[in-house]
Coordinates of C-alpha atoms in Angstrom, one line a residue:
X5 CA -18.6 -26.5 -12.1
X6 CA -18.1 -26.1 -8.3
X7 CA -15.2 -27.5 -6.8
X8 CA -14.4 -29.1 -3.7
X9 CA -12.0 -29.6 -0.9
X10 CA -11.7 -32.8 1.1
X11 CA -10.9 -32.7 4.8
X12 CA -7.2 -34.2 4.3
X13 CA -6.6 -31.0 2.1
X14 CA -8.1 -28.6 3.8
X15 CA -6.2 -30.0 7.0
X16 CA -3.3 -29.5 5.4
X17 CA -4.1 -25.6 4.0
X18 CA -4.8 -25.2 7.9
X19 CA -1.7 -25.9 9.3
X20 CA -1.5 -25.2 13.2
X21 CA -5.0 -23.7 13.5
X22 CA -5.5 -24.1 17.1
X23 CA -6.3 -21.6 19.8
X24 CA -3.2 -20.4 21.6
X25 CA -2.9 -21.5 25.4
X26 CA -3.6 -19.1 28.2
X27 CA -6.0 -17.4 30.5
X28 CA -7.4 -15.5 27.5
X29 CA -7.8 -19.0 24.7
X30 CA -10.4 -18.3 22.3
X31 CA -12.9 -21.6 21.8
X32 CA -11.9 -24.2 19.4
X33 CA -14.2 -23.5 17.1
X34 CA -13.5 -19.9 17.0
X35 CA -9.7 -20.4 16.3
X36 CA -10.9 -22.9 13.4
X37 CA -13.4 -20.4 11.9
X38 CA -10.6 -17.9 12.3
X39 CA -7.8 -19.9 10.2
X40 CA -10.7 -20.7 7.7
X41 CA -11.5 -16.7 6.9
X42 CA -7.7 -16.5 7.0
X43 CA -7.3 -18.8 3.8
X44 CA -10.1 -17.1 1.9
X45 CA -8.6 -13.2 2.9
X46 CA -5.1 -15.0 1.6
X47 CA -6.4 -16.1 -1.3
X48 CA -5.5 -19.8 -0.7
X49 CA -9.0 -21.4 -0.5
X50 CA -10.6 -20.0 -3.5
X51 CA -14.0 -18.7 -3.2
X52 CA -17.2 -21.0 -4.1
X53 CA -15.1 -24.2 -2.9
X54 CA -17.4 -26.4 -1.4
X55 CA -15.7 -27.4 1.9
X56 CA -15.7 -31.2 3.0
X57 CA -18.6 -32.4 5.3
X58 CA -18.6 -32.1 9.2
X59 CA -18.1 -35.4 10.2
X60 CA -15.1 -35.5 7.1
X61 CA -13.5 -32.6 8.4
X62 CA -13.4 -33.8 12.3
X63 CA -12.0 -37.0 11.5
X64 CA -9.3 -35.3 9.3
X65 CA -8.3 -32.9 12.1
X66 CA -9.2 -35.4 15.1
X67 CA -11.3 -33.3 16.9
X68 CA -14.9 -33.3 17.5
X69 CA -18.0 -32.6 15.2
X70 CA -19.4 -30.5 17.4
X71 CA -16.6 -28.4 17.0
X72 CA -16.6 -28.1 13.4
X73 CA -20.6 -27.9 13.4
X74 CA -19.5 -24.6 15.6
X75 CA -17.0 -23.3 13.4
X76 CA -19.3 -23.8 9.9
X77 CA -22.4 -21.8 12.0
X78 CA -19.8 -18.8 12.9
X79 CA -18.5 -18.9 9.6
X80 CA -22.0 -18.6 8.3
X81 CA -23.0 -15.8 10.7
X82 CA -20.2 -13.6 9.2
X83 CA -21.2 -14.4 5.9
X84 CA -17.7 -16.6 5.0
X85 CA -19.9 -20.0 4.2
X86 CA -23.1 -20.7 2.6
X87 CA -24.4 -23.6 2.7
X88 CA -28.2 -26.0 1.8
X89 CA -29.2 -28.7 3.2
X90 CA -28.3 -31.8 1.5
X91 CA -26.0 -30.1 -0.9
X92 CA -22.9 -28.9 1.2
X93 CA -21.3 -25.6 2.1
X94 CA -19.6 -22.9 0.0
X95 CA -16.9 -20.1 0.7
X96 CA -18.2 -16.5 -0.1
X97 CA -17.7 -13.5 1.3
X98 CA -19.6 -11.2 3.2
X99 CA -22.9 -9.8 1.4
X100 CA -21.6 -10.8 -2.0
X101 CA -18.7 -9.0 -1.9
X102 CA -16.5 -9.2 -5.1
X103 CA -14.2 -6.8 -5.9
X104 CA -13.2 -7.1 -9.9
X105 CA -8.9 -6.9 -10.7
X106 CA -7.9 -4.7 -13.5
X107 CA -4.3 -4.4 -14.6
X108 CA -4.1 -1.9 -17.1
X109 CA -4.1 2.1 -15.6
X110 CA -3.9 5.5 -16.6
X111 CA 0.0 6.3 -15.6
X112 CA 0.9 9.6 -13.7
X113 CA 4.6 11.1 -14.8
X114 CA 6.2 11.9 -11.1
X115 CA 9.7 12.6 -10.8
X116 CA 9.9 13.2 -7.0
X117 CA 7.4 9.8 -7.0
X118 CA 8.9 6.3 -6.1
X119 CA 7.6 4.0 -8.5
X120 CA 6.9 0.2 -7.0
X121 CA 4.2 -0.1 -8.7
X122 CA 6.0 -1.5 -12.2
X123 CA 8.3 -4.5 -12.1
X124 CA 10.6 -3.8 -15.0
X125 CA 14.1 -2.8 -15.5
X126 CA 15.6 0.3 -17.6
X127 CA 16.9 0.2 -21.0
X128 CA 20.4 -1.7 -20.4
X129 CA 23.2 0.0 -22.0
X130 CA 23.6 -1.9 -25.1
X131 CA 20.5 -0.8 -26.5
X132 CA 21.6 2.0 -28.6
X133 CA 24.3 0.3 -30.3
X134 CA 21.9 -2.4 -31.3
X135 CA 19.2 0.1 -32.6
X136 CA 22.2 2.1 -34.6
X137 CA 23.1 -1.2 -36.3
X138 CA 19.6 -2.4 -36.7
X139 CA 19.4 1.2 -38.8
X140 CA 22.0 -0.1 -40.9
X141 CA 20.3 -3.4 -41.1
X142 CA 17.2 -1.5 -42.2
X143 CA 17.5 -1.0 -46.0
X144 CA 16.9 -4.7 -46.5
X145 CA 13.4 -4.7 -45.7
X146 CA 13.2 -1.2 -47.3
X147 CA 11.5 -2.9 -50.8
X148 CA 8.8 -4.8 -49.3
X149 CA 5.7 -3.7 -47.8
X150 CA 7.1 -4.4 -44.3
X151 CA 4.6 -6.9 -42.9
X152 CA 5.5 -10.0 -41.3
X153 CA 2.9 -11.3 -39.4
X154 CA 4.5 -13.8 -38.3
X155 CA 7.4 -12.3 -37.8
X156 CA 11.3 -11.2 -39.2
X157 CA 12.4 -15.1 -40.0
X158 CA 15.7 -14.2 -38.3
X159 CA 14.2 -13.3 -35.3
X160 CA 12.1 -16.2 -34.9
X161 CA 15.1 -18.3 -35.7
X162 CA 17.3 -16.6 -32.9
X163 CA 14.1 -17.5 -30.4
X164 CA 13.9 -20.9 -31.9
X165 CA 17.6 -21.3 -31.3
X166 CA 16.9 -20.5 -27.4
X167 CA 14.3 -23.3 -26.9
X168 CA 16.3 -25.4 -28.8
X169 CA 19.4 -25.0 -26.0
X170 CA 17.0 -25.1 -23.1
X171 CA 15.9 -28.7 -23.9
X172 CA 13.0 -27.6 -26.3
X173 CA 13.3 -29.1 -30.2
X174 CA 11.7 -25.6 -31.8
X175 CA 12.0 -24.6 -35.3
X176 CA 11.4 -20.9 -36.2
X177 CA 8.0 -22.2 -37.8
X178 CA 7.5 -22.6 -34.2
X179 CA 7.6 -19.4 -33.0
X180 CA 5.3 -16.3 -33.7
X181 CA 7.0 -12.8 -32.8
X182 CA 4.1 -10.7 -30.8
X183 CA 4.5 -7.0 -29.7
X184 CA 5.3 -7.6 -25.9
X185 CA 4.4 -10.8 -24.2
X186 CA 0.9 -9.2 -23.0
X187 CA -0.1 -9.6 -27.0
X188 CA 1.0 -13.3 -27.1
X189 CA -1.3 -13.9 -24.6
X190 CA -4.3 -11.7 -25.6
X191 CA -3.8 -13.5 -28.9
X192 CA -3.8 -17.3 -27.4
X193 CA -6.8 -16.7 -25.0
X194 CA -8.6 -15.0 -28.2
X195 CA -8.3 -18.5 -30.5
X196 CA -8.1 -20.8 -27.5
X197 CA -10.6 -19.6 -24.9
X198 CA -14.3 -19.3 -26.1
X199 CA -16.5 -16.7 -24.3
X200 CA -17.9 -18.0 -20.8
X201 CA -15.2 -21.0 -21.2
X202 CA -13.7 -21.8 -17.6
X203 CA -10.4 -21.1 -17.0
X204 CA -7.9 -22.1 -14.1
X205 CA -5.0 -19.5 -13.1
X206 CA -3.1 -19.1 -9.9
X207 CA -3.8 -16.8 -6.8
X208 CA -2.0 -14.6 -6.6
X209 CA -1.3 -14.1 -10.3
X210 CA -0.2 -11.3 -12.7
X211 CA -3.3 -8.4 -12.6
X212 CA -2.9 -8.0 -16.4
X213 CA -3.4 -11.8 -17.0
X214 CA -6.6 -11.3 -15.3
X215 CA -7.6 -8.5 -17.3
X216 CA -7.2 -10.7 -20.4
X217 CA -8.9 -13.1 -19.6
X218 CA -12.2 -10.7 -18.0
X219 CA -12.3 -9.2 -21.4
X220 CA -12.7 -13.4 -23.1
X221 CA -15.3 -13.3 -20.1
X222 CA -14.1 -16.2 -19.0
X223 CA -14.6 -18.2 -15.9
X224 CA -12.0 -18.1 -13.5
X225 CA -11.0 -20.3 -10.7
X226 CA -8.5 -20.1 -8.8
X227 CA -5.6 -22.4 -7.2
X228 CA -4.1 -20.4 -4.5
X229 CA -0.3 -20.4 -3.7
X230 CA 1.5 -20.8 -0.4
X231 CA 4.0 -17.6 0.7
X232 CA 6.4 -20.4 1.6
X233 CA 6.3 -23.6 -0.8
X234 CA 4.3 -21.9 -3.7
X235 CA 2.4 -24.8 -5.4
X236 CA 0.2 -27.3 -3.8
X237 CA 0.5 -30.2 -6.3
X238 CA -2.3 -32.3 -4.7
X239 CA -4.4 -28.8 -4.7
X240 CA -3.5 -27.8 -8.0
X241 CA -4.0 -31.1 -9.8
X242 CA -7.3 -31.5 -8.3
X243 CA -8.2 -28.6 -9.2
X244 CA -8.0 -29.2 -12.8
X245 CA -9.3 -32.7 -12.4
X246 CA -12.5 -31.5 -10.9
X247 CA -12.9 -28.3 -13.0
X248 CA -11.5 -29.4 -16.1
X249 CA -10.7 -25.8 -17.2
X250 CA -10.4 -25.0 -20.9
X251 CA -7.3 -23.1 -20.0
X252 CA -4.7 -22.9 -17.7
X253 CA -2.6 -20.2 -17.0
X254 CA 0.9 -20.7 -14.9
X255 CA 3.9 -18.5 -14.6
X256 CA 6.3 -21.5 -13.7
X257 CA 9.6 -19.1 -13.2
X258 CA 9.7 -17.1 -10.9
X259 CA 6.3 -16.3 -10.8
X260 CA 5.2 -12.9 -10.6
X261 CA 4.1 -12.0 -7.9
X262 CA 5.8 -14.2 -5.5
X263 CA 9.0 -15.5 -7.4
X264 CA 8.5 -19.3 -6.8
X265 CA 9.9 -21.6 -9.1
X266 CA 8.0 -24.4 -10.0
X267 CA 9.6 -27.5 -9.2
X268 CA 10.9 -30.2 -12.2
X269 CA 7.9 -33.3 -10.6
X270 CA 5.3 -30.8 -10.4
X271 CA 5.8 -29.7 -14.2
X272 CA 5.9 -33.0 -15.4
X273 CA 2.5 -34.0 -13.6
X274 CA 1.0 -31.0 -14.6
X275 CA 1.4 -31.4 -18.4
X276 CA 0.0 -35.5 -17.9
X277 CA -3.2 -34.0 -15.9
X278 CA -3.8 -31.4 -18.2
X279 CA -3.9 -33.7 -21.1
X280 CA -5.8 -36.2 -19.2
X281 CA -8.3 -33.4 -18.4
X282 CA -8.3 -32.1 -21.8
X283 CA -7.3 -28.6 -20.9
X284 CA -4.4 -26.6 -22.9
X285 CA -1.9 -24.8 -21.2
X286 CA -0.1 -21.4 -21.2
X287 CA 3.0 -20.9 -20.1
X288 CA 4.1 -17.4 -19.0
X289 CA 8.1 -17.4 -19.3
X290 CA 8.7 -13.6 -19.0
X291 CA 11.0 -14.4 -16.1
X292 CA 12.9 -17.7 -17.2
X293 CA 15.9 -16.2 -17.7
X294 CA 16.4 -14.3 -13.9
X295 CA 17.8 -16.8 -12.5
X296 CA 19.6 -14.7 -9.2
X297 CA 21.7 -17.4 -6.9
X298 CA 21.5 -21.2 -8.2
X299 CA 21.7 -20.5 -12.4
X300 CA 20.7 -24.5 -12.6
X301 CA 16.9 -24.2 -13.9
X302 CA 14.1 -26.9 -14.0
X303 CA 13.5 -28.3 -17.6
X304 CA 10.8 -26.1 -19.4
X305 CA 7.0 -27.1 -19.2
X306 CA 6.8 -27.8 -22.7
X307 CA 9.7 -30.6 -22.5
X308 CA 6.9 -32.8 -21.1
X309 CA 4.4 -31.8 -23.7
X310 CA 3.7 -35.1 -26.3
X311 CA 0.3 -33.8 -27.4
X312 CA 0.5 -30.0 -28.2
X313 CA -1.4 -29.1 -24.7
X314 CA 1.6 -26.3 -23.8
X315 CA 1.7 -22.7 -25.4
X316 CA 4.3 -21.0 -24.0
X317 CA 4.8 -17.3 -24.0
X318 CA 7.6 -14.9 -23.4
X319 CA 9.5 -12.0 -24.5
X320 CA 12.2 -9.3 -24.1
X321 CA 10.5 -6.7 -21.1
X322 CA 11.8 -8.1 -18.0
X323 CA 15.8 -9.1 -18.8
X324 CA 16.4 -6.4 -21.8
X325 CA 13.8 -3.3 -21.7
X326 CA 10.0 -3.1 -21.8
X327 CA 9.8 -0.5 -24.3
X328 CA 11.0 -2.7 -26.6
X329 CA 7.5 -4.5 -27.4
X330 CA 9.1 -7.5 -28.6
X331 CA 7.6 -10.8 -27.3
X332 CA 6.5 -14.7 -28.7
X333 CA 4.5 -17.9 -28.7
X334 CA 6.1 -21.1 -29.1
X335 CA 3.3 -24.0 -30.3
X336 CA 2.7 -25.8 -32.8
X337 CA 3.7 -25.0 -36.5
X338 CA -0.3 -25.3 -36.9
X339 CA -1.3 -23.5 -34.1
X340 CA 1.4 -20.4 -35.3
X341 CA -0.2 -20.3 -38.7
X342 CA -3.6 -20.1 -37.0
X343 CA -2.4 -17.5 -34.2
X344 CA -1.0 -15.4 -37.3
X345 CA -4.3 -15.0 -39.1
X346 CA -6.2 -13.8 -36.2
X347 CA -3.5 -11.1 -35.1
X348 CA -3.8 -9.4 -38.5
X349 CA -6.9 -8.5 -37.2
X350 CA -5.1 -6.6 -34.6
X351 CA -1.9 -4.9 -35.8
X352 CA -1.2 -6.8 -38.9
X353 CA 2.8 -7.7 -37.5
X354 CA 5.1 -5.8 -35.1
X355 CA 7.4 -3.2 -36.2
X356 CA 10.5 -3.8 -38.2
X357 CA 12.8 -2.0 -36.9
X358 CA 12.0 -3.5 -32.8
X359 CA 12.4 -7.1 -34.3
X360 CA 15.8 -5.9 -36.1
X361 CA 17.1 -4.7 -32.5
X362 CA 16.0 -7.5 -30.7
X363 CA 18.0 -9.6 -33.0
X364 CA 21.3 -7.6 -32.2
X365 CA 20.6 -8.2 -28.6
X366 CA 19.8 -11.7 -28.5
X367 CA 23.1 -12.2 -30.4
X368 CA 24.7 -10.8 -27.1
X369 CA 22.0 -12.1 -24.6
X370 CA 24.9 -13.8 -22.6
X371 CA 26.7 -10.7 -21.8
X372 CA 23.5 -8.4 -21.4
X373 CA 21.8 -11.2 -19.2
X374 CA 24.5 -11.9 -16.8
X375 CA 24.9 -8.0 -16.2
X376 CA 21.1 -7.8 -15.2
X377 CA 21.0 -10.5 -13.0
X378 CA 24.3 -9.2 -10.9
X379 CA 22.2 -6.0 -10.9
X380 CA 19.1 -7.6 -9.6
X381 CA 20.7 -9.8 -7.4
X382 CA 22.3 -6.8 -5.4
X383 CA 18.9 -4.6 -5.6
X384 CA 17.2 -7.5 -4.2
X385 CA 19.9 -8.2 -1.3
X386 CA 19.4 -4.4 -0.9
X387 CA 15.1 -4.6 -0.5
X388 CA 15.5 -7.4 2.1
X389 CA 18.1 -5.8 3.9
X390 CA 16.1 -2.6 4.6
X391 CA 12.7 -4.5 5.0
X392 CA 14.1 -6.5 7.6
X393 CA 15.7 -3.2 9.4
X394 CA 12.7 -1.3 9.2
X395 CA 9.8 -3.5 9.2
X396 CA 10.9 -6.8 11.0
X397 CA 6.9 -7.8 11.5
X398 CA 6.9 -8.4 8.2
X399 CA 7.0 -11.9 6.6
X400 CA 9.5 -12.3 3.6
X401 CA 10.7 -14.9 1.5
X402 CA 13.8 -14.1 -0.2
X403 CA 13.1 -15.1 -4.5
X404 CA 15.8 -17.3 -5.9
X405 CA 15.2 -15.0 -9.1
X406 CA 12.5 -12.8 -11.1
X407 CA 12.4 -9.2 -10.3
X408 CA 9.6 -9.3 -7.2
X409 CA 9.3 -10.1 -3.5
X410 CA 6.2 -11.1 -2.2
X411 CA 5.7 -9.8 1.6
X412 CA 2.9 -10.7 4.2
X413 CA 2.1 -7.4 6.1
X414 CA 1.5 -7.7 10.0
X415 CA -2.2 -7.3 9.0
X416 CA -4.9 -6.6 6.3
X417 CA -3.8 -3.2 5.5
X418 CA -2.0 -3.5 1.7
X419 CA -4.8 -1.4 0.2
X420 CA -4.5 1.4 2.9
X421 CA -0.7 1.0 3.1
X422 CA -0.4 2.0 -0.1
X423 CA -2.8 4.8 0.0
X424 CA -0.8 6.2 2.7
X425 CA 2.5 5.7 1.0
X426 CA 1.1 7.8 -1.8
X427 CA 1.0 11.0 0.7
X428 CA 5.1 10.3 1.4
X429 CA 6.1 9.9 -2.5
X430 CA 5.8 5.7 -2.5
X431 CA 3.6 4.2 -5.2
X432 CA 2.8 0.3 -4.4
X433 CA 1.2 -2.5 -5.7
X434 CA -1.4 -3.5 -3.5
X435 CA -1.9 -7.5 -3.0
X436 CA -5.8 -7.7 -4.3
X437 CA -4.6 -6.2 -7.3
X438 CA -3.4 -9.9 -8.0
X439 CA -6.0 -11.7 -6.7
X440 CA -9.8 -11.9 -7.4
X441 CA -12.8 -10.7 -5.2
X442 CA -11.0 -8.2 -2.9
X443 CA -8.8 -10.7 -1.0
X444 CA -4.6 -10.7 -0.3
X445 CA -5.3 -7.4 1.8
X446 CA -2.6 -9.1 4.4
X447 CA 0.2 -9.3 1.2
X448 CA 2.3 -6.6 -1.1
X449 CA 4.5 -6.9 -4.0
X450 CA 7.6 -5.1 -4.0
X451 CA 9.9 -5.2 -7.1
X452 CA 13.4 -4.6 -6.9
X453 CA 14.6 -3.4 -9.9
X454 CA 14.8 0.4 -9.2
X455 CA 18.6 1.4 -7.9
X456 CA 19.2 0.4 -4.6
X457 CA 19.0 4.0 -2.9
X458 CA 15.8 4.4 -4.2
X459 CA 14.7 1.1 -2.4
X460 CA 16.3 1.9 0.6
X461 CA 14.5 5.5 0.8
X462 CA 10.9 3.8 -0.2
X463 CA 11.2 1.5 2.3
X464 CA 12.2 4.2 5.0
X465 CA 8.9 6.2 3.6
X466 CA 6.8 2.9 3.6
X467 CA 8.0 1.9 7.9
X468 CA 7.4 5.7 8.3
X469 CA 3.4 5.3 7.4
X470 CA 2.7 2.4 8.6
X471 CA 3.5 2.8 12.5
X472 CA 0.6 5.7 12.0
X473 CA -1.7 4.1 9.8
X474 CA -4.3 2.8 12.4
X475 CA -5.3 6.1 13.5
X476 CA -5.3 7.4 9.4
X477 CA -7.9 9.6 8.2
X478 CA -10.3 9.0 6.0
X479 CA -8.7 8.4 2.5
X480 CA -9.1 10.0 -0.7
X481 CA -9.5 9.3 -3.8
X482 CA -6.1 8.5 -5.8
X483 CA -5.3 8.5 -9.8
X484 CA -4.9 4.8 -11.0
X485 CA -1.6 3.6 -11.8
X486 CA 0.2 1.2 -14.1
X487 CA 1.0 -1.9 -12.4
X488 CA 3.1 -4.7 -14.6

């Protein structure tokens, strides 16, 4: 189903479009065409919209038709609008262009390389104490087959127990123990989200979400986040109104890649539209419990949930270690017991030994949590120091928590930037890696969880680069990375 736009909405998305004063000011139209490819390159007007009529559009941002006729024909000419007579206009891009996101790829082991490209922490040091007295733990499970498909009942209990103290009523027949939080989505979309079925995610959103959700073959629109404010509630709820998505995927905490935190109204709204819409919802936690200046936190999505429409998902890779492949779903007891039988198909349950060492940390997760935030908190400080020193053109806002900064460059350059940063030992995450169809060239995601020197040095390496990349030669080809 096509959506649309209206001309109050667009008006907003436009902000101060006009041509600049001067000698040299570009034609009204020009400047509006101009702040209309801008949205689409940024991800924030999704493609295939159809944009509100002429005469709709004028009124909403009091200036002539004439002018808008003007700025829909230039739009057309460089292939950013398509449009039939009696039926509207469309975004698109140039010739077709659509350039498909992938999240998952082949790593390359580098020591002398400065990895940006992976948002996760190391191993904290309480790790091997836990494993050594999950060893001893061990010898219990010893005289059964070892599968738990569901999960080590103690586990799920200790994750029920968190819910429970965040505002969330959960029993452990609640929770299904998944390995890593990438699983507990794979297996969600897999019983939730039929082949072909649309599906409505955020722009920019996490690359491996999108890979999921391309191997369902699903649909995907897209609501597109500001750098500044993050949601647009009018946007966003429209959005599902008009496409009534199947599915929904948001990343509410500190979302990854920008860090916004969704706001307690918008949450509440959200849940009431989806169920009104009849779409289900998955909620990507991975960061809920990064929380870097204010600890106060929003009540979870699925506090508002009266009609099993929430899923939520997280797990243990961003606070504690990602090589422990310990994540969850939290639904219905139901909903578990059918999520259960469909990942046996997979990997029958998740090791025994992961889920007895996850256990020994969450009995500490006050003490382990706290540490990483301090940590994070000072790494980030660190990033935004030297990003303001040695790149001041650059647009940052500074995340209240998570693990990631999203920065607007002082151009469309992300994917050459971080070919070029390659050739000085900096491996990046290039903005349309978390977008769809090539756009969010003009944004980068840095994380900060590498030790501040190393952030410092990339960041010296990156400024270094970029002050010689318009006159760059012709690039080569580069091994794929992992980006997470």
């Amino acid at each position: 189903m096509t959506t649309s736009v209206r001309g109050d909405q667009l008006a907003r998305l436009l902000g101060r479009w006009h041509a600049l004063p001067g000698r040299r000011r570009s034609p009204d139209y020009a400047a509006l065409a101009g702040a209309v490819r801008g949205l689409l390159s940024d991800g924030r007007l999704a493609l295939g919209v159809r944009l509100p009529a002429e005469r709709e559009l004028a009124e909403a941002l009091a200036i002539s038709r004439t002018t808008v006729s003007a700025a829909y024909r230039a739009l057309r000419e460089t292939g950013h609008l398509a449009s039939r007579r009696g039926a509207g206009s469309w975004t698109t891009l140039p010739h077709g262009h659509r350039v498909a996101s992938s999240g998952l790829w082949t790593p390359e082991d580098d020591l002398d390389m400065i990895d940006l490209g992976c948002a996760a922490s190391a191993a904290p040091v309480e790790i091997v104490p836990a494993a050594r007295a999950a060893a001893d733990d061990l010898p219990r499970y010893l005289g059964s087959a070892g599968y738990h498909p569901t999960g080590l009942p103690e586990l799920r209990a200790a994750v029920a127990e968190g819910y429970t103290a965040r505002g969330v009523p959960t029993s452990p027949e609640q929770i299904l123990i998944t390995s890593g939080t990438q699983q507990a989505l794979d297996l969600v979309l897999r019983l939730s989200v039929p082949v072909g079925a649309p599906v409505l995610v955020e722009t920019p959103t996490y690359p491996n979400a999108l890979a999921a959700l391309a191997a369902r073959r699903a649909r995907i629109s897209t609501h597109g986040l500001d750098i500044e404010g993050g949601w647009d509630g009018e946007m966003l709820l429209g959005a599902l109104r008009q496409i009534k998505p199947r599915m929904t995927y948001v990343i509410p905490e500190f979302h990854n890649p920008t860090g916004h935190l969704m706001p307690t109204e918008l949450r509440e709204r959200l849940v009431a539209t989806a169920h009104a819409t009849g779409a289900d919802l998955i909620v990507d936690e991975s960061f809920v419990d990064l929380p870097l200046d204010d600890p106060s936190m929003p009540p979870p999505v699925a506090v508002f949930d009266r009609h099993s429409r929430v899923t939520s998902i997280g797990g243990m890779s961003k606070a504690y270690w990602g090589g422990l492949r310990i994540g969850w779903v939290r639904a219905s007891a139901p909903l578990v017991q059918r999520l259960a039988a469909i990942r046996v198909g997979v990997d029958m349950a998740s090791p025994v030994l992961e889920q007895l060492v996850a256990v020994h940390l969450l009995r500490i997760s006050d003490e382990i949590v706290a540490a990483r935030r301090a940590q994070l908190r000072f790494r980030r400080d660190t990033l935004v120091a030297a990003l303001r020193e040695q790149l001041p053109e650059w647009r940052l806002v500074v995340p209240r928590g998570g693990v990631t900064l999203w920065a607007e460059l002082d151009g469309p350059i992300s994917s050459a930037l971080s070919r070029a940063a390659e050739d000085v030992g900096v491996r990046l995450a290039p903005g349309p890696r978390f977008g769809l169809d090539g756009t969010l060239e003009r944004f980068l995601r840095l994380p900060f969880t590498l030790p501040a020197d190393d952030l410092t040095e990339a960041v010296r390496r990156i400024a270094s680069v970029r002050h010689d990349l318009d006159h760059a030669t012709r690039p080569t080809w580069r091994t794929p990375v992992v980006i997470t």
